[in-house]
CSV table of N, CA and C in Angstrom, one decimal:
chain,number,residue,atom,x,y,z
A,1,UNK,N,13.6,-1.1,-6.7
A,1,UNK,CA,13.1,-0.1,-5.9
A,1,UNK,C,12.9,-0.6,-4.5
A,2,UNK,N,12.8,0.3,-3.5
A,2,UNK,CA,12.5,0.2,-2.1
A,2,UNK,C,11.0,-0.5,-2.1
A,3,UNK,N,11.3,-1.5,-0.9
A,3,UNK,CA,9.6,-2.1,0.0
A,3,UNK,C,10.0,-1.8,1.2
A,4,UNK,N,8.5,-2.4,1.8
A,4,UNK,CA,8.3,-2.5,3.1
A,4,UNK,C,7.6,-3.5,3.5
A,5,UNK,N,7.6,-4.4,4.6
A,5,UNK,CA,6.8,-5.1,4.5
A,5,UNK,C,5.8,-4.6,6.0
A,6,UNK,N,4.8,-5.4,6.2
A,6,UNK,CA,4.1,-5.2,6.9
A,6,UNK,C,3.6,-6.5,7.6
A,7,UNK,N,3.0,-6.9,8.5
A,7,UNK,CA,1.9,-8.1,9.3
A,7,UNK,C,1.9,-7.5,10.2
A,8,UNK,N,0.5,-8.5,10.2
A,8,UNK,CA,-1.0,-8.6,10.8
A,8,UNK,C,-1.5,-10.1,10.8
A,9,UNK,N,-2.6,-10.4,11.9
A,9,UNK,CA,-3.1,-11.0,11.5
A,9,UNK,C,-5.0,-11.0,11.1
A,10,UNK,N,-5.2,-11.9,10.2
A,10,UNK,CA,-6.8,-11.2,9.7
A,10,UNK,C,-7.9,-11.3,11.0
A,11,UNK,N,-8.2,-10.8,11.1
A,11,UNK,CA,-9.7,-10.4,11.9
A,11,UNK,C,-10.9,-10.9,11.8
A,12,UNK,N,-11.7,-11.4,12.7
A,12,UNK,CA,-12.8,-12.1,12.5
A,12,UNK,C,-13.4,-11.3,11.8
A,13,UNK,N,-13.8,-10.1,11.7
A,13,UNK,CA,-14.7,-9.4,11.2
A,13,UNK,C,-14.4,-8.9,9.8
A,14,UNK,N,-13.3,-9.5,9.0
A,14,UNK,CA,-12.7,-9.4,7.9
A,14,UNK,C,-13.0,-10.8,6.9
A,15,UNK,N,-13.9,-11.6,7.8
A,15,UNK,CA,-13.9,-13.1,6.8
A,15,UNK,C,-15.5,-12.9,6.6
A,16,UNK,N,-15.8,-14.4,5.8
A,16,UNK,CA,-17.2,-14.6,6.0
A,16,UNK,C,-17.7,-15.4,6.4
A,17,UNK,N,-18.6,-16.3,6.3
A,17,UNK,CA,-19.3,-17.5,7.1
A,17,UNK,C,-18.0,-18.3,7.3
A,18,UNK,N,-17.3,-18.4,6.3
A,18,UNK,CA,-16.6,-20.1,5.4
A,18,UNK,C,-15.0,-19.6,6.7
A,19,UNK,N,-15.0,-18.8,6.9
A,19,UNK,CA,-13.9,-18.0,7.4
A,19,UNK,C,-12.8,-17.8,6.6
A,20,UNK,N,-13.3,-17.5,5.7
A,20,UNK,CA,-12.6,-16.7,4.4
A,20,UNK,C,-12.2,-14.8,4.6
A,21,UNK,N,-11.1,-14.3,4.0
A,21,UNK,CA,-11.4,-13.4,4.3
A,21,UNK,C,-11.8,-12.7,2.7
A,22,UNK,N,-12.5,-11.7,3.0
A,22,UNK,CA,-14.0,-11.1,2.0
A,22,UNK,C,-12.8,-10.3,0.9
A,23,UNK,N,-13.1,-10.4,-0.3
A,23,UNK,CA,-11.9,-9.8,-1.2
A,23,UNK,C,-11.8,-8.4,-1.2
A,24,UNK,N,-13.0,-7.7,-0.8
A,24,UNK,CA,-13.0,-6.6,-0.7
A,24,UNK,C,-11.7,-5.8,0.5
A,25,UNK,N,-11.3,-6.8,1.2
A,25,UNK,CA,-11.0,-6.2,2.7
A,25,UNK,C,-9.1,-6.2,2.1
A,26,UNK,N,-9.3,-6.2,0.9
A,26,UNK,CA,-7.5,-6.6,0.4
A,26,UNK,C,-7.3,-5.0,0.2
A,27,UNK,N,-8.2,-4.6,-0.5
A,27,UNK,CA,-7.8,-2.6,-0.5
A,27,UNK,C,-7.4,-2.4,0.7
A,28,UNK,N,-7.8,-2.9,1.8
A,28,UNK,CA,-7.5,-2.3,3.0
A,28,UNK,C,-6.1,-2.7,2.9
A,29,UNK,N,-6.0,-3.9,2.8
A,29,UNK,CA,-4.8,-4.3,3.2
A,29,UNK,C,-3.4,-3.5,2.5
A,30,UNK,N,-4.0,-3.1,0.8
A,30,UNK,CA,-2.8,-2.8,0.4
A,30,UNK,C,-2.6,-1.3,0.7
A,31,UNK,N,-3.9,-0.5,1.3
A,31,UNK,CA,-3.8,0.8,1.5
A,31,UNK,C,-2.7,1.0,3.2
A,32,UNK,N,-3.0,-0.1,3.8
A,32,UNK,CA,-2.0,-0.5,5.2
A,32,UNK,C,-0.6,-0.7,4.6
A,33,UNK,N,-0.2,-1.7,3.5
A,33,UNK,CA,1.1,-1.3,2.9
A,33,UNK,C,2.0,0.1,2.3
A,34,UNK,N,0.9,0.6,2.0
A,34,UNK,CA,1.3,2.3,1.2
A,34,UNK,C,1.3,3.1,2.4
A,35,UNK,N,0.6,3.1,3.2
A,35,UNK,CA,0.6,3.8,4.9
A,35,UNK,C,2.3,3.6,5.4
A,36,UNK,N,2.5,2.6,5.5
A,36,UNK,CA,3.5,2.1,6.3
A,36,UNK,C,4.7,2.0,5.6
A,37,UNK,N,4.7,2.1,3.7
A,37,UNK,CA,5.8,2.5,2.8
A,37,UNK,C,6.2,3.8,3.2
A,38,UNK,N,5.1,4.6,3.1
A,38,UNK,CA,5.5,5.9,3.5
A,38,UNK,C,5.8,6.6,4.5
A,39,UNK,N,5.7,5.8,5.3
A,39,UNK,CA,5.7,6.1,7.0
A,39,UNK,C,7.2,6.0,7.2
A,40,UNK,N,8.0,4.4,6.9
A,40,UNK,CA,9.4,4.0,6.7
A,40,UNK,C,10.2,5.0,5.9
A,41,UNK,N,9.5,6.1,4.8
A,41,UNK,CA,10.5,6.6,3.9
A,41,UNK,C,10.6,7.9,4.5
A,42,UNK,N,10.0,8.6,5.4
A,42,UNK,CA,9.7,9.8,6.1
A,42,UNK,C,8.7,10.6,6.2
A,43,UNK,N,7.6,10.4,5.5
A,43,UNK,CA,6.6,11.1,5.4
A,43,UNK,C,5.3,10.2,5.6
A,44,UNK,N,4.3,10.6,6.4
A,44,UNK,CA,3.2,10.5,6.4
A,44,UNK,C,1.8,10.7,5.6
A,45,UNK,N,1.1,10.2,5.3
A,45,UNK,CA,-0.4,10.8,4.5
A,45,UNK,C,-1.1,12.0,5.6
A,46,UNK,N,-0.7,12.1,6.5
A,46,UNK,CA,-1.1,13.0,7.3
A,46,UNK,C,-0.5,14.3,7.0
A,47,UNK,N,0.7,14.2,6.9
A,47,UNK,CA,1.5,15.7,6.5
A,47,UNK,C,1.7,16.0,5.0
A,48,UNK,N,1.1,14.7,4.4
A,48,UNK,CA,0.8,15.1,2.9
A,48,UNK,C,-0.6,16.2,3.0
A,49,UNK,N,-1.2,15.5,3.6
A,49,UNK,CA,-2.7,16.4,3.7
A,49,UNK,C,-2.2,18.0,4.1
A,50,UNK,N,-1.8,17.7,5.3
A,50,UNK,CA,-1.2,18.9,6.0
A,50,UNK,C,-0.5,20.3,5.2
A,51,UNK,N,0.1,19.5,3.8
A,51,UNK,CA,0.8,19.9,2.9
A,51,UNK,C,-0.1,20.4,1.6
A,52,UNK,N,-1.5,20.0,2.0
A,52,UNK,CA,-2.6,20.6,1.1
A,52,UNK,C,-2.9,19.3,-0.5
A,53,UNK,N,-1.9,18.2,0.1
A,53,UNK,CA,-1.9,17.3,-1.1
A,53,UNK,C,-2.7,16.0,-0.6
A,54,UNK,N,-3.3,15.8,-1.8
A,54,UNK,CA,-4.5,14.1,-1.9
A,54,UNK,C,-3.5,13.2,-2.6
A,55,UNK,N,-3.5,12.1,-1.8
A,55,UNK,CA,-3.5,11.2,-2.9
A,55,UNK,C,-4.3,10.1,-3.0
A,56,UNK,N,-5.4,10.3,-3.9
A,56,UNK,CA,-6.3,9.5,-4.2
A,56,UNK,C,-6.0,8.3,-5.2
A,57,UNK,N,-6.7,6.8,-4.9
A,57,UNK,CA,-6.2,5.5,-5.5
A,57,UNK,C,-6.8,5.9,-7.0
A,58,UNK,N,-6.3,5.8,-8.0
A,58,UNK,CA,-6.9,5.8,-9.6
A,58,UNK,C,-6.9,4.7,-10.0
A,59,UNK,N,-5.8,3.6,-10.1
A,59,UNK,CA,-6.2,2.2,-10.3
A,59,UNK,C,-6.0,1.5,-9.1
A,60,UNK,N,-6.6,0.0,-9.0
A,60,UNK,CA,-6.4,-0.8,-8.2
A,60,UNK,C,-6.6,-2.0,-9.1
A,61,UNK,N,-5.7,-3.3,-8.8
A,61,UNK,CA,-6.0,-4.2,-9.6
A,61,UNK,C,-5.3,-5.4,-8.4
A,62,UNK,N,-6.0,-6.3,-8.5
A,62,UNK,CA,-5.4,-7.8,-7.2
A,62,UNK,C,-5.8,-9.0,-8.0
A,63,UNK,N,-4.8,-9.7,-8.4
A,63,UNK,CA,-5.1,-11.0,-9.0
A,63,UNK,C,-5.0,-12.0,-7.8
A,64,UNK,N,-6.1,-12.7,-7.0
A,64,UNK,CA,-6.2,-13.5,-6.3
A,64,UNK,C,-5.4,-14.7,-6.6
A,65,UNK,N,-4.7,-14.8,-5.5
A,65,UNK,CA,-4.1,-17.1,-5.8
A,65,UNK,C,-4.2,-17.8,-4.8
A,66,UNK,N,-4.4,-17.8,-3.3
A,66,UNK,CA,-5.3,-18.8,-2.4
A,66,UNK,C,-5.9,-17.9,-1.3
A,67,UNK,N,-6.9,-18.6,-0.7
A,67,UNK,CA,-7.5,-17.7,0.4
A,67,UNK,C,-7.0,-17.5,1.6
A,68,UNK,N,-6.7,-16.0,2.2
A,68,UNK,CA,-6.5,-16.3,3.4
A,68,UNK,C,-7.9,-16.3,4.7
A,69,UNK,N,-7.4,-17.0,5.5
A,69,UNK,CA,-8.4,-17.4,6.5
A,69,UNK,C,-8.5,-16.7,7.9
A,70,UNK,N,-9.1,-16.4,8.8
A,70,UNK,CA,-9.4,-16.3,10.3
A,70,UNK,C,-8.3,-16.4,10.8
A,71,UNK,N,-7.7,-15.4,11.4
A,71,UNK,CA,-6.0,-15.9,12.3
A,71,UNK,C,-4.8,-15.7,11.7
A,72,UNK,N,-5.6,-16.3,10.3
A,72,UNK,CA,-3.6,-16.4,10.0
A,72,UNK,C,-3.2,-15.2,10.2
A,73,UNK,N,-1.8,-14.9,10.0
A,73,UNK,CA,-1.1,-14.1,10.4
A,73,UNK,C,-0.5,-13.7,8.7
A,74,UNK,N,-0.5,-12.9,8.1
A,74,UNK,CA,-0.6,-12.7,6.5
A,74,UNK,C,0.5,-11.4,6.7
A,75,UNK,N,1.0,-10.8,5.1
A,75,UNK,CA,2.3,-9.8,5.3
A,75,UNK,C,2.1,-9.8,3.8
A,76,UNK,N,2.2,-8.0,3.9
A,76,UNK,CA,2.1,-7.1,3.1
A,76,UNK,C,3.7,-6.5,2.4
A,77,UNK,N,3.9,-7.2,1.2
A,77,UNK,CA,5.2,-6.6,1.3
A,77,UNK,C,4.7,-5.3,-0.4
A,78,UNK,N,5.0,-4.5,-0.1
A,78,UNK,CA,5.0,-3.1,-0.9
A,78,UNK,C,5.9,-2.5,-1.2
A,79,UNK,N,6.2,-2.2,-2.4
A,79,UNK,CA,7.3,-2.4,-3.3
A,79,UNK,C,7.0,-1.0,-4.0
A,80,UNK,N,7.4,0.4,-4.2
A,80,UNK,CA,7.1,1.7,-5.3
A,80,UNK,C,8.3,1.1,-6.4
A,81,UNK,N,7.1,1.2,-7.7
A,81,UNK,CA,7.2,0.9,-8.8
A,81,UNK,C,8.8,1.2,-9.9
A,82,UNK,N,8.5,2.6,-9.6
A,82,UNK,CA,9.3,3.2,-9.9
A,82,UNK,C,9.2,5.0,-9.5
A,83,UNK,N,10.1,5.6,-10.1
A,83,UNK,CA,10.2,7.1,-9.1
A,83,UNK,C,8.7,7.8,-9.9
A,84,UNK,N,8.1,8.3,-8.1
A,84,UNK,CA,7.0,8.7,-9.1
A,84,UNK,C,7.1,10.4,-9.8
A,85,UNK,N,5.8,10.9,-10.2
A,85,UNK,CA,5.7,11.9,-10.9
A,85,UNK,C,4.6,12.6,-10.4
A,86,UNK,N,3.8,13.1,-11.5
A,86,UNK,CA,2.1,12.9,-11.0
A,86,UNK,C,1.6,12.2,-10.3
A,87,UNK,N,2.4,10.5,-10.4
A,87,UNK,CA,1.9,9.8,-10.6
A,87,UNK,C,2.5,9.1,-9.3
A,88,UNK,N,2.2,7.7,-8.6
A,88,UNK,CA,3.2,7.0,-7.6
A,88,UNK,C,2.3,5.7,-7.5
A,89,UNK,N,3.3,4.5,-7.9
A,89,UNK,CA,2.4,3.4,-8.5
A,89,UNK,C,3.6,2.7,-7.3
A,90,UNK,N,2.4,1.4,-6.6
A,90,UNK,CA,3.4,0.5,-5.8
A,90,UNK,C,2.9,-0.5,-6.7
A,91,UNK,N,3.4,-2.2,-6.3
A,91,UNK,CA,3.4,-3.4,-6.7
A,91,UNK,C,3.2,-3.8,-5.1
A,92,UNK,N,2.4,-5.1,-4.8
A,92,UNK,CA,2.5,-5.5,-3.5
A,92,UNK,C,2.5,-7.6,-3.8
A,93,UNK,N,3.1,-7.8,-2.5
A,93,UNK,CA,2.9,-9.0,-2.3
A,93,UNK,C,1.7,-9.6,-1.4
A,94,UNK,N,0.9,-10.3,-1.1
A,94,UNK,CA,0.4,-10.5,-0.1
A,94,UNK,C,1.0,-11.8,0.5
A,95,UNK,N,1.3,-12.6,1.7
A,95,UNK,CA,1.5,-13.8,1.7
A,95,UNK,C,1.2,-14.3,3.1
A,96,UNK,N,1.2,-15.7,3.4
A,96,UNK,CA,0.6,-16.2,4.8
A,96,UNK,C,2.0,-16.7,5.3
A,97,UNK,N,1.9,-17.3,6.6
A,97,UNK,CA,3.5,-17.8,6.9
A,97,UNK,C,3.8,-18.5,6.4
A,98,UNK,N,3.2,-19.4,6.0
A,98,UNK,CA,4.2,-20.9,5.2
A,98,UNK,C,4.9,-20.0,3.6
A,99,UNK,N,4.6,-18.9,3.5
A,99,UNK,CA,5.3,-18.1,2.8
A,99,UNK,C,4.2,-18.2,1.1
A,100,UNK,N,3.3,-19.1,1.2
A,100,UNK,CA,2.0,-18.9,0.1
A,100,UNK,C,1.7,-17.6,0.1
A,101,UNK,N,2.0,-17.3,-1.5
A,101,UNK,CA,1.2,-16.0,-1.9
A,101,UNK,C,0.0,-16.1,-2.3
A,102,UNK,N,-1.0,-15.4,-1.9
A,102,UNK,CA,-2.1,-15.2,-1.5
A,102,UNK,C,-2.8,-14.3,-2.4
A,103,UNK,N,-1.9,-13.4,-3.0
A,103,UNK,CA,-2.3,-12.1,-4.2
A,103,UNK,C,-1.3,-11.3,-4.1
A,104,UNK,N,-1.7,-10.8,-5.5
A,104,UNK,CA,-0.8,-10.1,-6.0
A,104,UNK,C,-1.4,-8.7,-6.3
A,105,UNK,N,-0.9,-7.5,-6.6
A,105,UNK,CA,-1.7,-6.3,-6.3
A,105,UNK,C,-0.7,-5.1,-6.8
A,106,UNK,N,-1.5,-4.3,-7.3
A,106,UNK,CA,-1.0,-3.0,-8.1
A,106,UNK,C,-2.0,-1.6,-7.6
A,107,UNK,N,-1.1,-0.4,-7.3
A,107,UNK,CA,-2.6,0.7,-7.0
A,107,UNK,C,-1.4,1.6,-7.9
A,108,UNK,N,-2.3,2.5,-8.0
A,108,UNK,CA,-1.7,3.8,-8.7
A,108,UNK,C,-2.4,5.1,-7.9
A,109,UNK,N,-1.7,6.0,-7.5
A,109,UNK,CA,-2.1,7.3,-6.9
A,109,UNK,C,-1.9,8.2,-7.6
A,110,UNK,N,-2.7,9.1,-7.5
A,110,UNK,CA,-2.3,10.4,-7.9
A,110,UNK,C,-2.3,11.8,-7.2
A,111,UNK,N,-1.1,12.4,-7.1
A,111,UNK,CA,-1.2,13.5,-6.4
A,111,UNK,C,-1.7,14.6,-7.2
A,112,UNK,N,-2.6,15.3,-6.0
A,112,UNK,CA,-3.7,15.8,-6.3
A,112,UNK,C,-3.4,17.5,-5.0
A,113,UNK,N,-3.5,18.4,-5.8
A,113,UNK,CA,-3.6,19.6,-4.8
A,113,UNK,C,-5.0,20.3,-4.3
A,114,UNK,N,-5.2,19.8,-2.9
A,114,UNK,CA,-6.5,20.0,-2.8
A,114,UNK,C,-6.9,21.5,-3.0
A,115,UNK,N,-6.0,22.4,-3.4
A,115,UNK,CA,-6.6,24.0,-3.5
A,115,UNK,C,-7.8,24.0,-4.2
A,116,UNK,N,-7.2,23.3,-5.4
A,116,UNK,CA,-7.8,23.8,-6.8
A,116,UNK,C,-8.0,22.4,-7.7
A,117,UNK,N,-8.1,21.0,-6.6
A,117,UNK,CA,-8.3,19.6,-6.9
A,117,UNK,C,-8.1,19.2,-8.2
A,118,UNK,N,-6.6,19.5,-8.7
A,118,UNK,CA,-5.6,19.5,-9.6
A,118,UNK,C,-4.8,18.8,-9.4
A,119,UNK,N,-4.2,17.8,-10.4
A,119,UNK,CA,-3.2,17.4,-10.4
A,119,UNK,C,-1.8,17.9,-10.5
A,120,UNK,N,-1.0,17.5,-10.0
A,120,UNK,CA,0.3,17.8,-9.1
A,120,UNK,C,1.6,17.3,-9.8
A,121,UNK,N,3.3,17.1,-9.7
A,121,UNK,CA,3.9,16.5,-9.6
A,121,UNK,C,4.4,16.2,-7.9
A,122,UNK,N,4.8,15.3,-8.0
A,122,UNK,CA,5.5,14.1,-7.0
A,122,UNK,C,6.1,15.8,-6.1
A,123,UNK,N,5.8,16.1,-5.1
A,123,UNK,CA,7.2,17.0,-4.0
A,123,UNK,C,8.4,16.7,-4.2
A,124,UNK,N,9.1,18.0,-4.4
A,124,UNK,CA,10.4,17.4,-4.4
A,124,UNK,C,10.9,16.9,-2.8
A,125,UNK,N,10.3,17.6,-2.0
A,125,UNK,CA,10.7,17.2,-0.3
A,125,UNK,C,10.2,15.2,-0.4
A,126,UNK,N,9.2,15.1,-0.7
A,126,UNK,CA,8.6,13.7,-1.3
A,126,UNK,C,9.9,12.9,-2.1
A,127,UNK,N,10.1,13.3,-3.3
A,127,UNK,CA,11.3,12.8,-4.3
A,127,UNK,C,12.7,12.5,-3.5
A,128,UNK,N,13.1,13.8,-2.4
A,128,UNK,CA,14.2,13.8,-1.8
A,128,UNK,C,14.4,12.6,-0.8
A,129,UNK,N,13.1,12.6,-0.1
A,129,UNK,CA,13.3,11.0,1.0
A,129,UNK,C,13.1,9.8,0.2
A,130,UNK,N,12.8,9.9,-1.0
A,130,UNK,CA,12.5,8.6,-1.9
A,130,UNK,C,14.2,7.9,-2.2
A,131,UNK,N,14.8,9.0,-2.6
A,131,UNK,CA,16.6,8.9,-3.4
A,131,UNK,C,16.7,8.6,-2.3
A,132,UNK,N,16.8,8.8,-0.7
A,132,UNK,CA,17.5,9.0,0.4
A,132,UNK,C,17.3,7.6,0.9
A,133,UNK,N,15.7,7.4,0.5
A,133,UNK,CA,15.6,5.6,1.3
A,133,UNK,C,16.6,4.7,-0.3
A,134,UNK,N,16.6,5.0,-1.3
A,134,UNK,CA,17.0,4.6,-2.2
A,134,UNK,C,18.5,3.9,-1.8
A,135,UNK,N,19.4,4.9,-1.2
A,135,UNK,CA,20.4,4.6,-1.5
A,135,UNK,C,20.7,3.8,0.2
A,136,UNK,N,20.0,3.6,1.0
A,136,UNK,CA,20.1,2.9,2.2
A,136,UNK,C,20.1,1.3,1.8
């Protein structure tokens, strides 16, 4: 399936004393992957909304494997699972320059119609840019 990758570097205000950065701050990081997956494929979370559609995180799971620190410069590579449905699950990489993976990370969304805060299938206008980045 299609990725994206992404970097940055971490933020003082993203570590703790030790200048670690805080595990919590990794949702951010993999929600900046899925922003920028979807951004690359043609569509926005903005014009999902626009479009009257949520997609809210249902799972989140990150198996930690070394710490990233203050500075470094770290990269989000986001990977959609497979074609979604209801449903739209990525896989992510986290990693620092020397190319150390850092974590590993899974979300699952679900599209959601805010009329009647119901679940949904995947847009076909959604599905159509997915086959289109597919075959690039």
């Amino acid at each position: 399936m299609s990725f994206n990758k992404i970097s940055f570097r971490v933020r003082y205000s993203e570590t703790d004393q030790m200048g670690v950065v805080y595990h919590g701050n990794y949702a951010q990081y993999l929600e900046m992957g899925r922003v920028e997956w979807l951004r690359d494929t043609g569509i926005s979370y903005k014009e999902l909304e626009e479009n009257g559609i949520m997609l809210p995180v249902i799972s989140l799971s990150v198996n930690y494997k070394k710490s990233a620190f203050y500075d470094d410069l770290i990269t989000v590579k986001t990977t959609l699972k497979k074609t979604p449905s209801v449903k739209i699950e990525f896989d992510f990489v986290i990693y620092n320059e020397k190319q150390e993976i850092l974590a590993e990370a899974n979300t699952v969304l679900a599209f959601i119609k805010m009329a009647n805060n119901r679940p949904i299938r995947c847009p076909k206008y959604l599905l159509d840019l997915i086959e289109k980045r597919a075959k690039k």
